[in-house]
XYZ file of C-alpha atoms in Angstrom:
397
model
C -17.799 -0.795 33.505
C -15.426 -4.166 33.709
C -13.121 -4.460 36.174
C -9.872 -2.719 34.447
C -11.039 -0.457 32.375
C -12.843 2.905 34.180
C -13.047 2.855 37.794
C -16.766 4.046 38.742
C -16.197 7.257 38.973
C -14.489 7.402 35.729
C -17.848 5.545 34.392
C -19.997 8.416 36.227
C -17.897 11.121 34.137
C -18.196 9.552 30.521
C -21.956 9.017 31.018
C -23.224 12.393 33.440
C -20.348 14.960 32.049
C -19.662 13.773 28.319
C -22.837 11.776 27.360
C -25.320 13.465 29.681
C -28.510 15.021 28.862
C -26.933 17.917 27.437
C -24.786 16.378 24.688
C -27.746 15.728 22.629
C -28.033 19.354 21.793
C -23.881 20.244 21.983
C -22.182 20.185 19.045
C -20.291 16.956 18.561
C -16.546 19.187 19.260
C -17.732 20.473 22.353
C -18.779 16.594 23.282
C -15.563 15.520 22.092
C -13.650 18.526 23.790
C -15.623 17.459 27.391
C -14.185 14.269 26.690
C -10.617 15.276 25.786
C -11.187 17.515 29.364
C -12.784 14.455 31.790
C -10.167 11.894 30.653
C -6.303 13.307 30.422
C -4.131 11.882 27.315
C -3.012 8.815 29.932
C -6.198 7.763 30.114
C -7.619 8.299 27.067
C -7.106 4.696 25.986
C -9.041 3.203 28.539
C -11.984 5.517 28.165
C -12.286 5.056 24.753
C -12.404 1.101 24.994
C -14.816 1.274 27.455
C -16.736 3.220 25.214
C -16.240 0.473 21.702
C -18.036 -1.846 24.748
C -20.635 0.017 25.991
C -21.822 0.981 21.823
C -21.229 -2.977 21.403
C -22.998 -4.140 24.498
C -25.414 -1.520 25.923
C -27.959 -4.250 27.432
C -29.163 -1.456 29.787
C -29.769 1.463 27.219
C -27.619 3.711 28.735
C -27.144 5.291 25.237
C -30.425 6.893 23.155
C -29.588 7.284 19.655
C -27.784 10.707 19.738
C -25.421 9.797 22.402
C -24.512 6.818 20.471
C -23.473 9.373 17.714
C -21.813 11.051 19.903
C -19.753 8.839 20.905
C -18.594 7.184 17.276
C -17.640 11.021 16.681
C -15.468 10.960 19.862
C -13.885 7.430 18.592
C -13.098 9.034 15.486
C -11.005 11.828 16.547
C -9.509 11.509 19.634
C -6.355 9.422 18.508
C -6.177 11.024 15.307
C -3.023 13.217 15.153
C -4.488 15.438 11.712
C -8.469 15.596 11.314
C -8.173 15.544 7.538
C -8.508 12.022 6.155
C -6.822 13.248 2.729
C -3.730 12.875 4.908
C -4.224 9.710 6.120
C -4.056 10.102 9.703
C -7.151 8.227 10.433
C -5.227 5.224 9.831
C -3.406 5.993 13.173
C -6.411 5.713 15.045
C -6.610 2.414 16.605
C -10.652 2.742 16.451
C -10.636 3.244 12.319
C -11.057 -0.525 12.128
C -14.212 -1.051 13.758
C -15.934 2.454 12.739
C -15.213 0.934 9.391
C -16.474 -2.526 10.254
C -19.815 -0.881 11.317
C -20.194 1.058 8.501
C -19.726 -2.605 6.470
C -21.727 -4.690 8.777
C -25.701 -5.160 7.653
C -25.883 -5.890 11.450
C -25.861 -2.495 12.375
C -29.071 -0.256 12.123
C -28.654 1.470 8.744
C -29.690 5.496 10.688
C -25.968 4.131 12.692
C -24.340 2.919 9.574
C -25.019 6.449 7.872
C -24.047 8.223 11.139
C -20.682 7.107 11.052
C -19.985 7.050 7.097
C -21.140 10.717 7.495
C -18.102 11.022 10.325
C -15.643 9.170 8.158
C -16.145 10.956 5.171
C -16.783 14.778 6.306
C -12.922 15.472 6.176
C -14.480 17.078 9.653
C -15.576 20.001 8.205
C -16.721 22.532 10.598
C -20.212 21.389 9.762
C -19.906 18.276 10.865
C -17.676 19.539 14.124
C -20.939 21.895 15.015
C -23.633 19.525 13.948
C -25.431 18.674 16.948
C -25.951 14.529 17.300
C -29.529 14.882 17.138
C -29.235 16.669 13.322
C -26.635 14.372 12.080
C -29.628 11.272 12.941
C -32.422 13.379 10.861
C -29.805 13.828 8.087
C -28.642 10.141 8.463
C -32.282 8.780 8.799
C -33.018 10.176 4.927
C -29.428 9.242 4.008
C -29.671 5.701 5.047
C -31.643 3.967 1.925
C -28.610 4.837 -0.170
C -26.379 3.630 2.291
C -28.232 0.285 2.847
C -28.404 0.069 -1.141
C -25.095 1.161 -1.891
C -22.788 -1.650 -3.520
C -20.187 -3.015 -0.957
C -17.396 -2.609 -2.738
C -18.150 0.842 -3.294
C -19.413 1.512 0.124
C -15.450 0.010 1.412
C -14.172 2.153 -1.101
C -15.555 5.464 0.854
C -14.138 5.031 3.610
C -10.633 3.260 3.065
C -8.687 6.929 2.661
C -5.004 5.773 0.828
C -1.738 6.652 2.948
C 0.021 9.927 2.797
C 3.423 9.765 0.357
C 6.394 7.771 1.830
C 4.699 5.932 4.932
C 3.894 2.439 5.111
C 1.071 1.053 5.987
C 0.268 -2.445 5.448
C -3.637 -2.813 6.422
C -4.006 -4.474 2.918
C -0.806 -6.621 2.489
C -1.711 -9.385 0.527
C -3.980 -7.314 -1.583
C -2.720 -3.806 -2.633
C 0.562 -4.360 0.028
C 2.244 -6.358 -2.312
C 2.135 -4.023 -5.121
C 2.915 -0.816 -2.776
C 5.877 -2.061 -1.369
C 8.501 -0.844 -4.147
C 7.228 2.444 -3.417
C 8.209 2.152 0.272
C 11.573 1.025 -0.369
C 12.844 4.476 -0.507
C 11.700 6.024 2.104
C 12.116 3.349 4.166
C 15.845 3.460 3.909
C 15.751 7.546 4.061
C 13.805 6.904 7.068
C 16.412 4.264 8.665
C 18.883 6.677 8.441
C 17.755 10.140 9.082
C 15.990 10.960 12.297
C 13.744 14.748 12.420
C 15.829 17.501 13.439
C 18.566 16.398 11.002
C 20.574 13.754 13.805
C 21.761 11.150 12.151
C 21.154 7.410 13.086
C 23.482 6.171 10.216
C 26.331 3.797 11.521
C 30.069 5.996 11.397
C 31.405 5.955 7.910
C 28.159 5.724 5.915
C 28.524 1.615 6.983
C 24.605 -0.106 6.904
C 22.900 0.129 9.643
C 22.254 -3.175 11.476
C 19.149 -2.602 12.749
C 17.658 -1.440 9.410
C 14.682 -3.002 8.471
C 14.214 -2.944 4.505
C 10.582 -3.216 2.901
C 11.124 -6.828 1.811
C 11.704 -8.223 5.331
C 8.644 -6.715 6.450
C 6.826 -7.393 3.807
C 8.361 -11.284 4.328
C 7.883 -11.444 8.138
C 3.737 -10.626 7.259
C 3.705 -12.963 4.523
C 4.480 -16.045 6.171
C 6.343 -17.678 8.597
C 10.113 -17.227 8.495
C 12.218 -19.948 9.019
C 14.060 -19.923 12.249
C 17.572 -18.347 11.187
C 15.488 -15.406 9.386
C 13.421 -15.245 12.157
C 16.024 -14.855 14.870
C 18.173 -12.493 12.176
C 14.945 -10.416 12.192
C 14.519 -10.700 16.244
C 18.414 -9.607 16.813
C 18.062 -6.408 14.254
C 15.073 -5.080 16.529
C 16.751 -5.569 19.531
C 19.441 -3.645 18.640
C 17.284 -0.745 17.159
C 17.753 2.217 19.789
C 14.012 2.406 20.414
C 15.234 4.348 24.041
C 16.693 7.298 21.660
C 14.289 10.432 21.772
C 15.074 10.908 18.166
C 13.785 7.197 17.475
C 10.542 7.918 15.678
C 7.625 5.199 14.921
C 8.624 5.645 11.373
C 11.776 3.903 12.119
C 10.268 0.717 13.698
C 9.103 -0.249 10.281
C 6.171 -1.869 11.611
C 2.606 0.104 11.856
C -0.132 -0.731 14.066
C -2.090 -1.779 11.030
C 0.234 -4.393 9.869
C 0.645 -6.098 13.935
C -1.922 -8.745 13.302
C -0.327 -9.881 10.421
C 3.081 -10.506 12.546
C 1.469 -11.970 15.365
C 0.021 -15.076 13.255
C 2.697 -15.364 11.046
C 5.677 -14.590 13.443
C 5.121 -14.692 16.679
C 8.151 -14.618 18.876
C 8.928 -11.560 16.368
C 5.855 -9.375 17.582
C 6.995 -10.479 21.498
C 10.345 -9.171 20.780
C 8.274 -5.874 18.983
C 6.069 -4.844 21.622
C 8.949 -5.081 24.486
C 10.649 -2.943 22.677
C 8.385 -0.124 21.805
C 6.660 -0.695 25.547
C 10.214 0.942 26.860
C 9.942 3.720 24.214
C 8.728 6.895 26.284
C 8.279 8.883 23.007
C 6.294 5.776 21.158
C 3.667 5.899 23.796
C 0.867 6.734 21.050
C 2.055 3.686 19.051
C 2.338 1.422 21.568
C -1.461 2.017 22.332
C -2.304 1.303 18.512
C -0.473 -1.906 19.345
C -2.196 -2.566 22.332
C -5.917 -1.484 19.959
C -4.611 -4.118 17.424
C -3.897 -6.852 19.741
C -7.497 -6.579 21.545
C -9.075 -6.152 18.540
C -7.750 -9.546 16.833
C -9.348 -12.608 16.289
C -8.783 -15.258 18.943
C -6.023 -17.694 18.139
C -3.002 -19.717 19.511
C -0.863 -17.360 18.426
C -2.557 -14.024 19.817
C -2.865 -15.524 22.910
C 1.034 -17.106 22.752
C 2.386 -13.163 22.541
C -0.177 -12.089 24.920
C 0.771 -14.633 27.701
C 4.640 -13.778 26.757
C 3.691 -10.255 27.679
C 2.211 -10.995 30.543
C 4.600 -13.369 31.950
C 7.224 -11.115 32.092
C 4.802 -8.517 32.960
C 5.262 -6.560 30.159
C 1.926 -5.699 29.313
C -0.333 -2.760 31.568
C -2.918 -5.274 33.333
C -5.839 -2.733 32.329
C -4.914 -4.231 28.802
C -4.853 -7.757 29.709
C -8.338 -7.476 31.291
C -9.837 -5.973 28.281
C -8.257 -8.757 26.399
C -9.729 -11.327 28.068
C -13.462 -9.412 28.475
C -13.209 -9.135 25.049
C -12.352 -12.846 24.173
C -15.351 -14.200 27.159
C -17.668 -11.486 24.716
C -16.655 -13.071 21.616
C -17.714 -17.140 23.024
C -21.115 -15.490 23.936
C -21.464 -13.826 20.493
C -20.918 -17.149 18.757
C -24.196 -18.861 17.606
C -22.470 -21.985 16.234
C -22.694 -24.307 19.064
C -19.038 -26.567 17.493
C -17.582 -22.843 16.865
C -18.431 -21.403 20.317
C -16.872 -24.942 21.907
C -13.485 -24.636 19.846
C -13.410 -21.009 21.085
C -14.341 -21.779 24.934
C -11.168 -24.293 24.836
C -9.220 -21.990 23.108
C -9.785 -19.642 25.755
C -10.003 -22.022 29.053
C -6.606 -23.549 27.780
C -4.528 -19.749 27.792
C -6.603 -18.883 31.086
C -4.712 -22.212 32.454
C -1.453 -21.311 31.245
C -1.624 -17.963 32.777
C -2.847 -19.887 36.320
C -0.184 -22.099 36.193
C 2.247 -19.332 35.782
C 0.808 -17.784 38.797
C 0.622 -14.745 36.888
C -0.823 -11.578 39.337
C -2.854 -9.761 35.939
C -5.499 -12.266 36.531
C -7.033 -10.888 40.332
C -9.107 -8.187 39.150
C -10.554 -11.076 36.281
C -11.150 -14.079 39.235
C -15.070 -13.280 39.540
C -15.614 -12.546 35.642
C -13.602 -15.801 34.519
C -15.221 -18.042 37.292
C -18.722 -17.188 35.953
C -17.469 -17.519 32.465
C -16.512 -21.279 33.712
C -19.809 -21.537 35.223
C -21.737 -21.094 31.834
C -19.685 -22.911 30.007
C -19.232 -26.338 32.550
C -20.056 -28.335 29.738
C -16.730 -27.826 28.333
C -14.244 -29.903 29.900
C -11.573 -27.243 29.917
C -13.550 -24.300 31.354
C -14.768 -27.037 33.886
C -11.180 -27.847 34.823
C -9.925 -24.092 34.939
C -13.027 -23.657 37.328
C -11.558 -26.669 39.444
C -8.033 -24.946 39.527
C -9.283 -21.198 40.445
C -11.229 -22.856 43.229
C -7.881 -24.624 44.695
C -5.920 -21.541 44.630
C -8.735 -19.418 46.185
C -9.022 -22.100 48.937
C -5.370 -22.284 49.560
């Protein structure tokens, strides 16, 4: 496992005491319920990211075919607060998007791609929760010409499950967002002020609230960039929302994990201001790891990398995160065929590793031997050549 994400003995236990032997023959809850037992809710996070790289990068064949399946079914329930996707609550689940990517993909062998549409779609039914992995392949194996066949559109339309009533989610602003968002004005201002358990969050006398965040400023702030006196108006109304308040629920931050991206290329200095916020939040723990799912999981660009390295500069951000960034972005210049694409992204890359150097930020230390060897393969960029240069200086001073 990479340096920051399972220690080795965490690796031993997700491949011996959940993926073993044995879990080729368990039924996928008992898999999933030796996983929920090896790794406590803390930790959880981790475990499942080094699992999305091990079924992305399993050079070695750790994983036969029915732990593979075994593992998608853990990634598809273990952040998921209700196991019925009529209710939506698969959207919560930082590891919908690339289940759902798979399933897309043409890349991906089509006995996998029915695998996990099976998952997605069961409503996890208790015969899919006692279907052992090695069933759900024979079943997928005869299921998989359809799947393969199956029109695109159609084949998105399976497995994109529509919100419960009254929360927003904004996965598809810009497409069906737009037209949604009247129907979120309502709640969203029931939700600004009411809190559960009937304690109010309403300025005295009924006055607005000046932290409330209506459906059209979010709905702005994702659209495009705001110009600076909207986005520092936005900026002040977040810092003042009481995000330290037990009875401040994610509902009330008006932004879901989904919709993160989104801010962080069109608003930057508005997602920095986000994520410190909900990072002090004890009781938005489980969205702050969406957030942290939804930064990882982003394309690279200036602006991802700008509110990472504000994060980490004021370290903000858990370094376990940061390291999976950065493994994530080295994976994505090796994945690139397109020798002018795979340069652009090497001195994207080099040029925030530099940054974060310069800044003589500690996240880096556990990263030294991965980036230098990154640097190494990639000399003939002038960038990763120099960042080689300056890791070399410090090491030798």
């Amino acid at each position: 496992m990479q340096a920051g994400l399972l220690k080795p003995v965490e690796g031993d236990r997700l491949l011996n005491d959940v993926l073993g032997g044995r879990s080729t023959e368990a039924a996928l809850r008992d898999t999933a319920g030796a996983f929920l037992a090896c790794f406590p809710r803390q930790d959880r996070f981790r475990a499942c990211n080094a699992l999305s790289l091990l079924l992305r990068d399993d050079l070695a064949g750790l994983l036969g075919g029915p732990q593979r399946v075994a593992a998608y079914f853990i990634l598809s329930i273990v952040h998921c607060e209700n196991k019925q996707p009529e209710t939506s609550y698969l959207y919560h689940n930082p590891f919908y998007r690339l289940l759902a990517k798979l399933v897309l993909s043409k890349d991906t062998p089509a006995v996998e791609r029915a695998a996990i549409h099976r998952i997605l779609v069961s409503g996890y039914t208790n015969e899919i929760q006692s279907a052992t992995p090695v069933a759900l392949l024979d079943y997928s194996a005869r299921s998989a010409p359809a799947i393969t066949a199956c029109d695109p559109a159609k084949l998105s339309s399976s497995i994109t499950f529509e919100p419960e009533p009254g929360v927003r989610f904004w996965r598809d602003i810009g497409n069906k967002g737009a037209k949604r968002a009247g129907n979120f004005s309502n709640a969203s201002s029931q939700h600004a002020r009411s809190a559960p358990g009937g304690r109010s969050l309403e300025a005295p006398g009924g006055r607005e609230v000046p932290w409330n965040l209506s459906s059209e400023t979010i709905e702005e702030a994702l659209r495009a960039p705001l110009l600076p006196s909207r986005q520092q108006d936005l900026i002040s109304r977040i810092k003042a929302q009481p995000h330290s308040d037990p009875q401040f629920t994610r509902e009330l931050c008006g932004f879901d994990s989904t919709c993160l991206p989104l801010l962080v290329e069109n608003n930057p200095p508005v997602a920095v201001e986000l994520l410190r916020k909900v990072l002090g939040a004890g009781q938005l723990q489980d969205l702050m790891l969406e957030y942290f799912a939804a930064l990882v999981g982003m394309e690279m660009s200036v602006h991802a990398m700008e509110v990472f390295k504000a994060l980490i500069c004021d370290s903000s951000i858990p370094t376990d995160i940061t390291n999976l960034y950065i493994t994530n972005c080295i994976a994505k210049c090796h994945g690139v065929k397109d020798t002018y694409m795979q340069n652009r992204l090497v001195r994207l890359l080099s040029v925030f590793l530099q940054s974060l150097v310069r800044s003589k930020s500690a996240q880096l230390r556990d990263m030294v031997i991965e980036i230098q060897s990154f640097c190494i393969e990639f000399s003939r960029v002038k960038e990763a050549a120099t960042l080689f240069r300056m890791l070399k200086t410090i090491e030798q001073a």
